[in-house]
């Protein structure tokens, strides 16, 4: 289980930065960290595979922030917290045979989570197709 590990020991620096930025974004919006904040964190980090893939998907920080302002309360499709996404990222990392959780694993976890389908619909992103594209990029 991932919760037996120190996050700094299992994450790449880009994933750590993205998580830090996600926490800042959530704090600024007065909410707990959810998928929208994780996407903002990835975009703000800017250098990892997760950020690059979000940019390729034409997802901007402004468009994600708009979603935060449209539905600030934890609605049904925004309620999965950071712990759940981290657990899923850890599972992705392990499944792919990688040693550390990277920004790409965080994005895979967000794309895989069916609770986020409304987020991606509003961003005009086919989450399933983009998940496959990212997995192909990673050589899976």
XYZ file of C-alpha atoms in Angstrom:
140
model
C 0.000 0.000 0.000
C 1.203 3.456 -0.856
C 0.394 4.975 2.533
C 3.282 3.022 4.052
C 5.761 5.239 2.175
C 7.057 8.764 2.527
C 5.790 10.671 -0.518
C 9.208 12.254 -1.114
C 10.725 8.795 -1.431
C 8.288 7.505 -4.016
C 7.683 10.576 -6.214
C 9.815 12.249 -8.832
C 10.585 15.922 -8.315
C 8.029 16.877 -10.990
C 5.300 14.887 -9.224
C 6.256 16.416 -5.863
C 6.095 19.926 -7.325
C 2.770 19.192 -8.998
C 1.339 17.974 -5.680
C 2.617 21.078 -3.903
C 1.076 23.334 -6.549
C -2.180 21.346 -6.365
C -2.340 21.954 -2.620
C -1.743 25.679 -3.190
C -4.490 25.813 -5.817
C -6.930 24.029 -3.506
C -6.047 26.314 -0.604
C -6.565 29.385 -2.799
C -10.001 28.102 -3.801
C -10.915 27.099 -0.240
C -11.401 23.452 -1.190
C -9.808 20.086 -0.590
C -7.510 18.875 -3.357
C -9.369 17.125 -6.163
C -8.666 16.213 -9.786
C -9.020 19.814 -10.964
C -6.342 20.969 -8.533
C -4.089 18.071 -9.518
C -4.402 19.126 -13.163
C -3.582 22.706 -12.183
C -0.586 21.434 -10.233
C 0.635 19.454 -13.227
C 0.206 22.461 -15.509
C 1.987 24.807 -13.097
C 4.867 22.355 -12.727
C 5.146 22.557 -16.490
C 8.102 20.276 -17.232
C 6.913 16.757 -16.524
C 5.278 14.335 -18.913
C 1.915 15.015 -17.248
C 2.111 18.745 -17.994
C 3.305 18.165 -21.533
C 0.465 15.744 -22.206
C -2.137 18.140 -20.755
C -0.748 20.851 -23.039
C -0.950 18.443 -25.982
C -4.592 17.844 -25.015
C -5.043 21.654 -25.139
C -5.992 21.811 -21.475
C -5.050 25.185 -20.030
C -4.801 26.356 -16.446
C -7.427 29.009 -17.214
C -9.937 26.425 -18.461
C -9.414 24.239 -15.382
C -9.672 27.228 -13.019
C -12.962 28.091 -14.714
C -14.237 24.636 -13.708
C -13.200 25.297 -10.110
C -15.178 28.555 -10.130
C -18.211 27.003 -11.857
C -18.590 24.226 -9.294
C -16.605 25.159 -6.194
C -18.393 22.754 -3.869
C -17.384 19.105 -3.888
C -20.014 17.839 -6.284
C -20.404 14.200 -7.186
C -17.919 14.296 -10.041
C -15.259 16.238 -8.111
C -15.243 14.417 -4.792
C -12.400 11.928 -5.244
C -9.581 13.285 -3.107
C -5.854 13.447 -3.545
C -5.251 10.294 -1.491
C -7.307 8.210 -3.888
C -5.532 9.698 -6.902
C -2.145 9.069 -5.289
C -3.085 5.465 -4.622
C -4.121 5.062 -8.258
C -0.925 6.767 -9.428
C 1.076 4.336 -7.307
C -0.818 1.433 -8.898
C -0.092 2.822 -12.388
C 3.576 3.238 -11.509
C 3.808 -0.321 -10.208
C 1.879 -1.792 -13.143
C 4.213 -0.073 -15.601
C 7.277 -1.315 -13.725
C 8.456 2.179 -12.812
C 10.305 2.918 -9.586
C 8.826 6.332 -8.785
C 5.476 8.082 -9.180
C 5.893 10.703 -11.886
C 3.596 13.389 -13.189
C 2.569 10.956 -15.919
C 1.237 8.504 -13.310
C -0.752 11.286 -11.638
C -2.310 12.150 -14.993
C -3.032 8.486 -15.757
C -4.834 8.220 -12.415
C -6.942 11.296 -13.182
C -7.761 10.071 -16.692
C -8.667 6.593 -15.419
C -11.075 7.780 -12.747
C -14.623 7.669 -14.089
C -15.669 10.293 -11.538
C -13.704 12.817 -13.604
C -15.600 12.228 -16.859
C -17.595 15.440 -16.403
C -14.381 17.438 -16.009
C -12.986 16.065 -19.258
C -16.307 16.466 -21.069
C -16.287 20.162 -20.174
C -12.679 20.419 -21.374
C -13.578 18.663 -24.667
C -11.184 15.813 -23.900
C -11.789 12.125 -24.564
C -10.250 10.771 -21.351
C -10.186 7.165 -22.523
C -8.410 8.007 -25.779
C -5.935 10.306 -24.034
C -5.198 7.643 -21.448
C -4.379 5.216 -24.287
C -2.224 7.874 -25.973
C -0.285 8.462 -22.760
C 0.178 4.741 -22.146
C 1.467 4.361 -25.716
C 3.884 7.229 -25.119
C 5.137 5.438 -22.007
C 5.631 2.245 -23.981
C 2.897 0.207 -22.361
